[in-house]
mmCIF file of C-alpha atoms in Angstrom:
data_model
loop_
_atom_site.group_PDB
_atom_site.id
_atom_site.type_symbol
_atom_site.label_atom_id
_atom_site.label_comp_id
_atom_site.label_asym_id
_atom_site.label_seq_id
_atom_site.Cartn_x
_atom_site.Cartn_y
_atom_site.Cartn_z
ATOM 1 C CA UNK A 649 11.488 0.594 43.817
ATOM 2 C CA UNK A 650 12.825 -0.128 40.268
ATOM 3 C CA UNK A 651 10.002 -1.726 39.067
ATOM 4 C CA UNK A 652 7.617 1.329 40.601
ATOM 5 C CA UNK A 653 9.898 3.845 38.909
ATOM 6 C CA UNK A 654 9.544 1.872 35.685
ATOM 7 C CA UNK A 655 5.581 1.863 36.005
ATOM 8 C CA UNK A 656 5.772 5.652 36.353
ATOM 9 C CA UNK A 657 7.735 6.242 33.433
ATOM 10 C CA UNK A 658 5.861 4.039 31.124
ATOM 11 C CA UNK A 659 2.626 6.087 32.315
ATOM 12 C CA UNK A 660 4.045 9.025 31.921
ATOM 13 C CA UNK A 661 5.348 8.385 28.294
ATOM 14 C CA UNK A 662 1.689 7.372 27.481
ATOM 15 C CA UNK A 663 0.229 10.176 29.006
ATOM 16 C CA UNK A 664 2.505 12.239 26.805
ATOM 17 C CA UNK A 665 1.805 10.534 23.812
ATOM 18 C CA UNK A 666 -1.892 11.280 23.728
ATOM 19 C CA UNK A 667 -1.885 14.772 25.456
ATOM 20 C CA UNK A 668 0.351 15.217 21.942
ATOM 21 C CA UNK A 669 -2.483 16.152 19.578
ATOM 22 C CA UNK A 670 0.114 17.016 16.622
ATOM 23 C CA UNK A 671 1.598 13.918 17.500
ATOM 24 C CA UNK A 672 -1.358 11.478 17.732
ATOM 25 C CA UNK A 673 -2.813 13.202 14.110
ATOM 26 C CA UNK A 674 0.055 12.396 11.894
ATOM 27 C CA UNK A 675 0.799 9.294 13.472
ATOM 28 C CA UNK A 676 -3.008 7.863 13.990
ATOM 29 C CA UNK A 677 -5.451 10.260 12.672
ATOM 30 C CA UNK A 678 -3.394 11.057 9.334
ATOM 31 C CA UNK A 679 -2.793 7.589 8.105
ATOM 32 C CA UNK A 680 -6.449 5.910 9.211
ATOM 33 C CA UNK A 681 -7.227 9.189 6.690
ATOM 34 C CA UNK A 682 -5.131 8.137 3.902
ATOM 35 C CA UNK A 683 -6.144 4.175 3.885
ATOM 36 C CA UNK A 684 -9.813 5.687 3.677
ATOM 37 C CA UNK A 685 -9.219 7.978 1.214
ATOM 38 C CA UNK A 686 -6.983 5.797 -0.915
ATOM 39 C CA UNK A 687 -9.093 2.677 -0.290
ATOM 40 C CA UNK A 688 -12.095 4.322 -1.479
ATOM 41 C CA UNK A 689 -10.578 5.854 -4.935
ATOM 42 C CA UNK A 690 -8.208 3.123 -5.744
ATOM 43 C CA UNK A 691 -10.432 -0.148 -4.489
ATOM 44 C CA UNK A 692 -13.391 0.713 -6.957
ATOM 45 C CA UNK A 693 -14.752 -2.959 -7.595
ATOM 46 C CA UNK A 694 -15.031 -4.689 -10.902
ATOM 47 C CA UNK A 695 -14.322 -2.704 -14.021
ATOM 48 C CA UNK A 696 -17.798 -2.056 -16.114
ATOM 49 C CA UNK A 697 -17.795 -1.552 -19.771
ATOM 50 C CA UNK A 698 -20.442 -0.363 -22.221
ATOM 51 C CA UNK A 699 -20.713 0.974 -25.366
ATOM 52 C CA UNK A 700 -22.644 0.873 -29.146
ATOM 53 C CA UNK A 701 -22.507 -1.607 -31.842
ATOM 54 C CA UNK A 702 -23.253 0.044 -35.479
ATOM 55 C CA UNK A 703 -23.966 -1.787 -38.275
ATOM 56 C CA UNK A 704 -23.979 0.324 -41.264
ATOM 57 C CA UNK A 705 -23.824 -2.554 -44.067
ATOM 58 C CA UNK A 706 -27.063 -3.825 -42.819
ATOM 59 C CA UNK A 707 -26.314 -7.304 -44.539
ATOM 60 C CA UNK A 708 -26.634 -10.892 -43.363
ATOM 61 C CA UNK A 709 -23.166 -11.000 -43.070
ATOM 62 C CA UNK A 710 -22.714 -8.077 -40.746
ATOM 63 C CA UNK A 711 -26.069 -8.626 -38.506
ATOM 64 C CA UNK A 712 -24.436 -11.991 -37.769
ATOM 65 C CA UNK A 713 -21.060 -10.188 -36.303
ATOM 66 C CA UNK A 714 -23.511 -7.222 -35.067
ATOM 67 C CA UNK A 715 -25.524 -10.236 -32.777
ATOM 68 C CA UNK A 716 -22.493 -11.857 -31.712
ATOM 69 C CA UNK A 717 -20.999 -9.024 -30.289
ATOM 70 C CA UNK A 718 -24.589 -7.967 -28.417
ATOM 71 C CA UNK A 719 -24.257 -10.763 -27.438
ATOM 72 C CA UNK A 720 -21.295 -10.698 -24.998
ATOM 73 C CA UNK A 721 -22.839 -9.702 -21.869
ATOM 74 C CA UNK A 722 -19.418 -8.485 -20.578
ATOM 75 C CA UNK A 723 -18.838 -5.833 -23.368
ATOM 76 C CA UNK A 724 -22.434 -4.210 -22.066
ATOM 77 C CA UNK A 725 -23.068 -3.187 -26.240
ATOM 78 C CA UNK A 726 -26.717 -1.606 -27.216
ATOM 79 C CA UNK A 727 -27.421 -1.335 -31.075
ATOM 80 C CA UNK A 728 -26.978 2.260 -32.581
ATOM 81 C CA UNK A 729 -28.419 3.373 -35.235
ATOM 82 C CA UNK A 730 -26.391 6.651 -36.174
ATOM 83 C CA UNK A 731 -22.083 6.602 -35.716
ATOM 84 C CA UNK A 732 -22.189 10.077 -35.405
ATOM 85 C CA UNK A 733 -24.157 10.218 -32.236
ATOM 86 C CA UNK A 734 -22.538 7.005 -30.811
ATOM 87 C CA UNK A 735 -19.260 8.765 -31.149
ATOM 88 C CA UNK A 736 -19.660 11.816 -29.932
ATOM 89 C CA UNK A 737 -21.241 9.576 -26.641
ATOM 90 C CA UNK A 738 -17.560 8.394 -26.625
ATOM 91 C CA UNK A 739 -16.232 12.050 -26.904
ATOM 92 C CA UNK A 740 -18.348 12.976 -23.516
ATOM 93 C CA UNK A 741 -17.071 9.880 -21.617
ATOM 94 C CA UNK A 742 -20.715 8.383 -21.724
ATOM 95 C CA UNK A 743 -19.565 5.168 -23.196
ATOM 96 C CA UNK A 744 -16.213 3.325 -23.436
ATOM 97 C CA UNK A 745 -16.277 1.536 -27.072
ATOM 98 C CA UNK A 746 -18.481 2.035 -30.968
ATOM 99 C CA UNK A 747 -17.786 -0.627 -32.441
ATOM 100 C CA UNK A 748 -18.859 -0.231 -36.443
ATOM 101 C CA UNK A 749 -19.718 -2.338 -39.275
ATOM 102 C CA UNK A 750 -18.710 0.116 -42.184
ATOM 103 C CA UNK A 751 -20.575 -0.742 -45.505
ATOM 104 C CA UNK A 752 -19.272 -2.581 -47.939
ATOM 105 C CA UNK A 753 -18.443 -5.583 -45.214
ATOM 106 C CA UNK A 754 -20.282 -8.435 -46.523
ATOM 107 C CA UNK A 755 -18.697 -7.447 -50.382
ATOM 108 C CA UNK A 756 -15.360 -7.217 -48.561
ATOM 109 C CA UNK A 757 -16.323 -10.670 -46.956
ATOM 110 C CA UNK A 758 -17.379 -12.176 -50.068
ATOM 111 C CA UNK A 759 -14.588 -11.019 -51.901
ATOM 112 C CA UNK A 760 -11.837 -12.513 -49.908
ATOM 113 C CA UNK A 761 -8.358 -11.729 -49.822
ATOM 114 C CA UNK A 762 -7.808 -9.045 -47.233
ATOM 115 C CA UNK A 763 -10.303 -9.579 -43.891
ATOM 116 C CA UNK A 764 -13.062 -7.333 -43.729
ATOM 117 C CA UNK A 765 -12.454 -4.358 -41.439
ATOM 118 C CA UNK A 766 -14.657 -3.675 -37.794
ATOM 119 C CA UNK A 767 -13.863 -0.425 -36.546
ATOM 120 C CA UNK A 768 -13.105 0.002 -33.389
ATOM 121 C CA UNK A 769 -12.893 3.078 -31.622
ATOM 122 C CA UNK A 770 -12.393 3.851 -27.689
ATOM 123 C CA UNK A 771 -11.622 6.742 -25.084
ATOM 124 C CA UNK A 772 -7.540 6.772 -25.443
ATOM 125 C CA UNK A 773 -7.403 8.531 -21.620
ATOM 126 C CA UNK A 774 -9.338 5.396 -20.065
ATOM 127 C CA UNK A 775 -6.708 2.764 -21.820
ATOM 128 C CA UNK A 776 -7.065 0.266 -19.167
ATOM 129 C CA UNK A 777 -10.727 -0.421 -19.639
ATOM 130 C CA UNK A 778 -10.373 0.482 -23.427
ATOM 131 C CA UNK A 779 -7.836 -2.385 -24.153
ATOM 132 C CA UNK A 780 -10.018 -4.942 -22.085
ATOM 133 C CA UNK A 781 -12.864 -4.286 -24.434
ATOM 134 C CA UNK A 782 -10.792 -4.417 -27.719
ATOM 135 C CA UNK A 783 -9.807 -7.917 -26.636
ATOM 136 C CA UNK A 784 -13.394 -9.141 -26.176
ATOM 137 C CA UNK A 785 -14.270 -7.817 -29.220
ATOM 138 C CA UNK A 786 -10.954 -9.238 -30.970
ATOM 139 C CA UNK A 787 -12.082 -12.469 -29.544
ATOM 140 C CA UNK A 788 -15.507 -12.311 -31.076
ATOM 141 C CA UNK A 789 -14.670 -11.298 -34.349
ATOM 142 C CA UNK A 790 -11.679 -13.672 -34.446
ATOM 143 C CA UNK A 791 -14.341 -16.829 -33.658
ATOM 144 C CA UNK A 792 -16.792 -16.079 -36.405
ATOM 145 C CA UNK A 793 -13.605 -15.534 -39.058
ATOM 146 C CA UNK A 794 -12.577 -19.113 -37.869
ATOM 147 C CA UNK A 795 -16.004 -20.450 -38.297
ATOM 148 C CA UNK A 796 -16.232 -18.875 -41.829
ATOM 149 C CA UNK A 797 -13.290 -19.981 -43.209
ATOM 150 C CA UNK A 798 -13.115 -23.292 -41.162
ATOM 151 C CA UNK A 799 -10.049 -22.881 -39.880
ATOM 152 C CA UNK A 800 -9.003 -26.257 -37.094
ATOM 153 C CA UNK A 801 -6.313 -24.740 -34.874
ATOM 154 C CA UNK A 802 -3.612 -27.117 -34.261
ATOM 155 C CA UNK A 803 -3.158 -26.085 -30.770
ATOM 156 C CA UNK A 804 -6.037 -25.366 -28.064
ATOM 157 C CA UNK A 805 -5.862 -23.918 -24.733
ATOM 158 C CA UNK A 806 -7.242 -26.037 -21.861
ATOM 159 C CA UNK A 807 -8.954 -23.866 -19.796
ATOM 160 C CA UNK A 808 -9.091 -24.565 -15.702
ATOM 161 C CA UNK A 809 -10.685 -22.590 -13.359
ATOM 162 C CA UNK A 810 -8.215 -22.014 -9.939
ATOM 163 C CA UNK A 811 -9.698 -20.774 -6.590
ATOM 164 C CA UNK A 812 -8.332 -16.843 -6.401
ATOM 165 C CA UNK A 813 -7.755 -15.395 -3.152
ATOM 166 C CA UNK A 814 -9.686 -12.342 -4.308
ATOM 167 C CA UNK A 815 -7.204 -9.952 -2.991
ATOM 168 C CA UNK A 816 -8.175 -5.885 -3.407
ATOM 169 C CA UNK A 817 -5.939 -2.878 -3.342
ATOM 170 C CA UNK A 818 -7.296 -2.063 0.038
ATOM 171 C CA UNK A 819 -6.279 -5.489 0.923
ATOM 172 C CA UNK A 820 -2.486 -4.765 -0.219
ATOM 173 C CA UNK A 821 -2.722 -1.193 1.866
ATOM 174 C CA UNK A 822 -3.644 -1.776 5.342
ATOM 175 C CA UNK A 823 -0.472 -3.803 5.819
ATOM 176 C CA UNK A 824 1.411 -0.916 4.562
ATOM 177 C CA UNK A 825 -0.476 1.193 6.312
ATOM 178 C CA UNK A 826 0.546 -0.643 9.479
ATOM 179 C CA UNK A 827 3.939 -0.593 8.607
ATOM 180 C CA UNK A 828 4.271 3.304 7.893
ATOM 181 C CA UNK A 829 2.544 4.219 11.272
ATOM 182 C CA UNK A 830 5.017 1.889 13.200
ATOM 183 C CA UNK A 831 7.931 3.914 11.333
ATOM 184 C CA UNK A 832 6.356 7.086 11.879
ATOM 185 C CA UNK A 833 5.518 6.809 15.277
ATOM 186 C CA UNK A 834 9.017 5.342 16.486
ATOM 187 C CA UNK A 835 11.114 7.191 14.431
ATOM 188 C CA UNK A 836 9.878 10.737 14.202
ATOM 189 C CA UNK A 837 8.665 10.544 17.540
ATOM 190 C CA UNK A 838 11.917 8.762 19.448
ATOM 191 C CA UNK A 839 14.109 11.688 17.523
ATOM 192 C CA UNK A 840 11.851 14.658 18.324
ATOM 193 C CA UNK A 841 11.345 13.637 21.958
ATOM 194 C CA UNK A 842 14.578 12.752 22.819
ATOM 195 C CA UNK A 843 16.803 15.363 21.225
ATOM 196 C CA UNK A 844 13.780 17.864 22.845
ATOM 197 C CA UNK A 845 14.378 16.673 26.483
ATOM 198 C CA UNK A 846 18.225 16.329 25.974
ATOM 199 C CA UNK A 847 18.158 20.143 24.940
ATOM 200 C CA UNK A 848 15.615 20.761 28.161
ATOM 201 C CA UNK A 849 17.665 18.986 30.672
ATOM 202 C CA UNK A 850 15.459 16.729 31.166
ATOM 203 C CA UNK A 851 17.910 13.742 30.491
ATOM 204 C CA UNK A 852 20.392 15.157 32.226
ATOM 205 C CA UNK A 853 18.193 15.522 35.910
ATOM 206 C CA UNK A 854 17.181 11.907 35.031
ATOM 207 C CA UNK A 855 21.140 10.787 35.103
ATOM 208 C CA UNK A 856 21.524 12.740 38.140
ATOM 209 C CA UNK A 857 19.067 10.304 39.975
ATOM 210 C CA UNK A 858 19.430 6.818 40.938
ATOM 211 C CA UNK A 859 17.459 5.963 37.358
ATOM 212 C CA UNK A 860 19.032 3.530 35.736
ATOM 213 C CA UNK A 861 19.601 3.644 31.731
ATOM 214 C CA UNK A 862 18.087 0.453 31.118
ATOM 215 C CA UNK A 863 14.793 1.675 33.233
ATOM 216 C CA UNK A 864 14.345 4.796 31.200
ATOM 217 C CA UNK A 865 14.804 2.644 27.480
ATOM 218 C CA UNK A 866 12.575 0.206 28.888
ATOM 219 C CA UNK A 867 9.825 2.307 29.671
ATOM 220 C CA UNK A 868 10.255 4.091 26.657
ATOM 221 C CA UNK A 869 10.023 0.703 24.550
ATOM 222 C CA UNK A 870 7.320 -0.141 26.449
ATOM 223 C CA UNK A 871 4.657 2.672 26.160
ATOM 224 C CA UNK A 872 5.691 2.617 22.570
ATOM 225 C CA UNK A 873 4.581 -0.820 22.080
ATOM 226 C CA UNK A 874 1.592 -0.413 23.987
ATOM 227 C CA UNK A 875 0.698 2.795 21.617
ATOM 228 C CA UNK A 876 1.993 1.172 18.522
ATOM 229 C CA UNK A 877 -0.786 -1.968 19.763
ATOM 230 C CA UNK A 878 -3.726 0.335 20.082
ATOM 231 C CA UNK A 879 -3.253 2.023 16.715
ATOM 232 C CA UNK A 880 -2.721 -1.275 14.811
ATOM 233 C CA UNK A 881 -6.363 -2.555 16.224
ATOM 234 C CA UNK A 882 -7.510 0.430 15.618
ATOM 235 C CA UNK A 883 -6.172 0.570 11.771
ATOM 236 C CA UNK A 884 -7.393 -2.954 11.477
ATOM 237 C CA UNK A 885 -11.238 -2.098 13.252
ATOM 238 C CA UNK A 886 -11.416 0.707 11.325
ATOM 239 C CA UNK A 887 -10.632 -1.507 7.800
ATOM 240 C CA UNK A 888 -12.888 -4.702 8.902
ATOM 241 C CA UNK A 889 -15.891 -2.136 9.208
ATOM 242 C CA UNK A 890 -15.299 0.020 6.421
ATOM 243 C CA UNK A 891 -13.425 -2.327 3.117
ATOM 244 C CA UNK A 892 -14.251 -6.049 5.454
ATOM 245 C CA UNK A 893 -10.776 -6.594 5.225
ATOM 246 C CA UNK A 894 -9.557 -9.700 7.681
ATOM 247 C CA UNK A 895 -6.327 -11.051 8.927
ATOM 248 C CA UNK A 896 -6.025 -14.654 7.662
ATOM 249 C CA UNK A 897 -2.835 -16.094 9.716
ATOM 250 C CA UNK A 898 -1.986 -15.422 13.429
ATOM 251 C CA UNK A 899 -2.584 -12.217 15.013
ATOM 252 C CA UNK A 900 0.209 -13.400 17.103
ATOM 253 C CA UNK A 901 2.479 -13.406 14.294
ATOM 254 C CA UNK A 902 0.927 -10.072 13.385
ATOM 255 C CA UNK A 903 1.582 -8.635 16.786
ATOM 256 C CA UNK A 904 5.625 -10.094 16.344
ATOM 257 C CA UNK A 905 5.867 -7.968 13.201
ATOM 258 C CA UNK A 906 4.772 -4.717 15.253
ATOM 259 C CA UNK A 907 7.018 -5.457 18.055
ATOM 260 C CA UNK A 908 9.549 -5.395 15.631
ATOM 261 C CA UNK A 909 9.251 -3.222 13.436
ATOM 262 C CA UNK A 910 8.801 -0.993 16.841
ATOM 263 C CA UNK A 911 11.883 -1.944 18.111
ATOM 264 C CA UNK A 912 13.907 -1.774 14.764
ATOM 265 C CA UNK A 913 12.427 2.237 14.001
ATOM 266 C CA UNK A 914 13.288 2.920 17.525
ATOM 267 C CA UNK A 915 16.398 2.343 17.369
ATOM 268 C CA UNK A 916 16.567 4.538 14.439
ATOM 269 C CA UNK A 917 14.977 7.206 15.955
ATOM 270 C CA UNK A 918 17.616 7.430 18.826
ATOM 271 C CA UNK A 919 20.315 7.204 16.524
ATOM 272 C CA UNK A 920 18.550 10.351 14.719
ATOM 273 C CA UNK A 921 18.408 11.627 18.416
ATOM 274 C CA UNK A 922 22.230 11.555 18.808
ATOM 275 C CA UNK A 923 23.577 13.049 15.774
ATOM 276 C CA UNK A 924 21.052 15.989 15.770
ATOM 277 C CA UNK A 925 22.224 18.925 17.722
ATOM 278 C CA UNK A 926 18.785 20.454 18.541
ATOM 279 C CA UNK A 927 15.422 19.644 18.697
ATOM 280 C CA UNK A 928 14.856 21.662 15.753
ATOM 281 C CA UNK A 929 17.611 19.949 13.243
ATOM 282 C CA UNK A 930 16.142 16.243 14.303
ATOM 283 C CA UNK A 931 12.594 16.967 13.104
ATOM 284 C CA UNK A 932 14.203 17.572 9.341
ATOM 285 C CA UNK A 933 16.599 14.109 9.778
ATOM 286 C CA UNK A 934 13.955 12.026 10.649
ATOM 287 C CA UNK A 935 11.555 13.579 7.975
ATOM 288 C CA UNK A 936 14.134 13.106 5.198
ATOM 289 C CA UNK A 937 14.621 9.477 6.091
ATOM 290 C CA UNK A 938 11.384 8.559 6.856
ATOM 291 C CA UNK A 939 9.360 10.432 3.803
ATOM 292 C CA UNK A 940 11.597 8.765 0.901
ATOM 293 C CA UNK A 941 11.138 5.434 2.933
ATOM 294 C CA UNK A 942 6.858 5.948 2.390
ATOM 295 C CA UNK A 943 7.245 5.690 -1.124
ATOM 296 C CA UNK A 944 10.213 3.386 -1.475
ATOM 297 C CA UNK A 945 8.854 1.332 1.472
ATOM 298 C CA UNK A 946 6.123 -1.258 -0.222
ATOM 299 C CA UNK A 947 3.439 1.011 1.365
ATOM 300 C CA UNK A 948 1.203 2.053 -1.584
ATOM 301 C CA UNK A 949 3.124 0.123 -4.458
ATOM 302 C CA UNK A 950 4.614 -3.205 -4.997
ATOM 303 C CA UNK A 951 7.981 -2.890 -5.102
ATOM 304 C CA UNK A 952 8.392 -5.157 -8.194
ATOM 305 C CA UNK A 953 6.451 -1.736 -9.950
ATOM 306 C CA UNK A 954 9.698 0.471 -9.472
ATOM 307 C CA UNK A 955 12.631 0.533 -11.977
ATOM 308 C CA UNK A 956 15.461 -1.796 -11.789
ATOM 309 C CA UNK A 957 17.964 0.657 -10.518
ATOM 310 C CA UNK A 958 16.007 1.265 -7.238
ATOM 311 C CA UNK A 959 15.592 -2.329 -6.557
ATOM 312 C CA UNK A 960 18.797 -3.306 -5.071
ATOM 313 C CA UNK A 961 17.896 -0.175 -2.861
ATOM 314 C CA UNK A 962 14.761 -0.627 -1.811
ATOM 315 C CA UNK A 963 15.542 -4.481 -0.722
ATOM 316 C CA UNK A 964 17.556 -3.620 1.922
ATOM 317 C CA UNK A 965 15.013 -0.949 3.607
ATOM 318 C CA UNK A 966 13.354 -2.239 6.954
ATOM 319 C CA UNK A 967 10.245 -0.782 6.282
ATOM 320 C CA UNK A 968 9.934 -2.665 2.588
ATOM 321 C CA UNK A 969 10.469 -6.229 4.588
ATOM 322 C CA UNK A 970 7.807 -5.163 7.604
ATOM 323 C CA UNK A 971 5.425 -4.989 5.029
ATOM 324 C CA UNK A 972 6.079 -7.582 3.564
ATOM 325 C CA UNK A 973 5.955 -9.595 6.591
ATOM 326 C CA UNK A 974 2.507 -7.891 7.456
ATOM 327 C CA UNK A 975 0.899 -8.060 4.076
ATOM 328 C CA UNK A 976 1.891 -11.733 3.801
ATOM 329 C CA UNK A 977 0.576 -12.859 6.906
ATOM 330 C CA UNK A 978 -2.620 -10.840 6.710
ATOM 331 C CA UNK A 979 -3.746 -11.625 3.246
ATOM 332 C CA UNK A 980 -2.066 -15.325 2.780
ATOM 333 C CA UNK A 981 -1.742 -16.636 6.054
ATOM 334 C CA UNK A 982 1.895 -17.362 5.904
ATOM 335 C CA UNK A 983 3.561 -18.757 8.619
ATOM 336 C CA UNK A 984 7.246 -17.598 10.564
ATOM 337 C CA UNK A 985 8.686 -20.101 9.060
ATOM 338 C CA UNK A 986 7.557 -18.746 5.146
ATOM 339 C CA UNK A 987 9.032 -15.520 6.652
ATOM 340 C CA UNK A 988 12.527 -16.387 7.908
ATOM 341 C CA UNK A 989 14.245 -13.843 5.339
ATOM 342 C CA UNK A 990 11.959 -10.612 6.085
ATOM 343 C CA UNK A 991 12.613 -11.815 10.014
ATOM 344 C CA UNK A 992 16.010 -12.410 9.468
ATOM 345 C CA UNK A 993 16.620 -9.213 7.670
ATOM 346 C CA UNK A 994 14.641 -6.594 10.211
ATOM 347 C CA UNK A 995 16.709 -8.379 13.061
ATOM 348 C CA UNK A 996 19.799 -7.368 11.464
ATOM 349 C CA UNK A 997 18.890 -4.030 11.286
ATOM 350 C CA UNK A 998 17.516 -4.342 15.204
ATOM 351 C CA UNK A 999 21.308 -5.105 15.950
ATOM 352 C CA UNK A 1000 22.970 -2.682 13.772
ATOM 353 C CA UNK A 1001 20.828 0.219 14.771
ATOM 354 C CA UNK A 1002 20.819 -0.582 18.041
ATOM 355 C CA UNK A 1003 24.779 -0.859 17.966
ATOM 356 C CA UNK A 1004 24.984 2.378 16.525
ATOM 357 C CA UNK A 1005 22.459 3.971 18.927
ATOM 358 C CA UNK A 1006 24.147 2.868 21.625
ATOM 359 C CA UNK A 1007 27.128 4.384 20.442
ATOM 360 C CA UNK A 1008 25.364 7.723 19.556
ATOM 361 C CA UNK A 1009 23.507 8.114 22.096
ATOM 362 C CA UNK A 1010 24.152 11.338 24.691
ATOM 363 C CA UNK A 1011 22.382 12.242 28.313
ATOM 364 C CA UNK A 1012 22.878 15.517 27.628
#
């Protein structure tokens, strides 16, 4: 009879859940949405640089610099013939560098003392890919002044090639991704719900009956974990097909993380649940805890990116160690046992929230 009543909660819950359409777009629909969009803006490939080389000494001395730097097939330079046209190519956003060889090089060359000047000029809005193509043609310039003067360094660096694990931004996202639809699901969802049928007497017929506590939470934790199951595969479908992102380690340990991180928001959400008065004062709790916690949470930034006064703060947040747990497991392949401290610090907030929503918590 217990077990039959818990069958028919569970299915009920579910059938909630997706009859829900608000529900099931901002905790499905929404997020799938944002890893899409973001992983299509932010994941944009290799960086590509072009620009013009200008050469306006026309000497020996500059056509050797001029062929050097042509010949970088990284820097993607064409000859120009007129600066004035090459620049205002820069101004439009055609190109990213002009590099130019003003006259009077090879005199300032030959005449020693102070090095001969290559200008340099670049898009200051696009720094990123600006400053990568300054340093190539620092490099170049800086080889051929060496040769010339036959400079012998004194110290050399050893170059050695190491195997990357090609990681992508999309590849740092999905976890998070993962990690914000577990919180928003169980915490938004647990708080709205509950305080909704507490307010509808719907907890209080259900302690009227023989219905034990423990059925009701279990049936609740239960269709939650199922739901929480079907949107992860579906998160992790959606990103194999559209970004061929993979899960390296277990998708058992993958599937731990979510039943955690289910349990642990859960348990926030009914503490939510108790202090709010009304349906309508638990929807603004939970959003105030749980839209700080997307930023601060290791979603769409590394944590190491935010200043050092937040750190201490962000540390201790569940949601910043769930994704960490995730991302570490699906990109690296790291076991439980590379993990203990992320585990060991969501299960101590299992027990404390669960303490506290135990305490909290009200039939009616």
């Amino acid at each position: 009879m217990k077990r039959n009543a818990y069958v028919q909660l569970t299915k009920a819950q579910l059938t909630l859940f997706l009859r829900n359409r608000q529900m099931l777009f901002f905790t499905m629909f929404f997020p799938i949405l944002m890893m899409i969009g973001l992983g299509t803006m932010l994941d944009g490939g290799d960086v590509s640089l072009s620009g013009y080389v200008v050469d306006e000494d026309a000497s020996e001395a500059s056509a050797v610099v001029a062929d050097a730097l042509l010949g970088v097939e990284a820097l993607g330079l064409s000859a120009g013939e007129d600066p004035e046209a090459a620049l205002e190519a820069l101004r439009q956003g055609d190109t990213q560098l002009v590099v130019v060889l003003p006259a009077g090089f090879a005199a300032a060359m030959a005449a020693g003392g102070e090095a001969a000047a290559v200008d340099v000029f670049y898009e200051e809005q696009n720094m990123t890919v600006a400053q990568l193509g300054v340093q190539y043609v620092s490099g170049v310039v800086d080889g051929i002044s060496k040769e010339i003067t036959g400079y012998e360094p004194a110290v050399a660096v050893a170059s050695q090639p190491v195997r990357s694990l090609g990681l992508r931004y999309i590849d740092f996202l999905v976890p998070g991704i993962l990690a914000m639809m577990i919180m928003s699901t169980n915490l938004n969802g647990v708080a709205g719900q509950i305080s909704s049928w507490r307010e509808r007497g719907v907890l209080r017929r259900m302690q009227s009956t023989t219905l034990k506590a423990r059925t009701f939470i279990a049936a609740q934790i239960t269709a939650r974990l199922i739901l929480n199951g079907l949107q992860a595969v579906i998160v992790l479908l959606i990103a194999a097909l559209v970004f061929g992102t993979k899960v390296s380690g277990s998708w058992a340990l993958v599937l731990f993380y979510i039943v955690l991180g289910t349990l642990v928001f859960m348990s926030i959400g009914f503490i939510i649940a108790g202090v709010a008065k009304t349906p309508e004062s638990a929807g603004p709790i939970a959003g105030l805890i749980s839209f700080p916690l997307m930023f601060l949470g290791n979603v769409f930034f590394p944590v190491r990116n935010m200043p050092d006064f937040l750190q201490p703060i962000v540390h201790a947040l569940p949601i910043v160690h769930l994704s960490d747990a995730l991302r570490s497991v699906m990109n690296v392949g790291a076991g439980l046992g590379a993990l203990w401290s992320e585990t060991l610090i969501l299960g101590g907030w299992l027990v404390l929230a669960f303490a506290v929503a135990s305490w909290t918590f009200k039939w009616e």
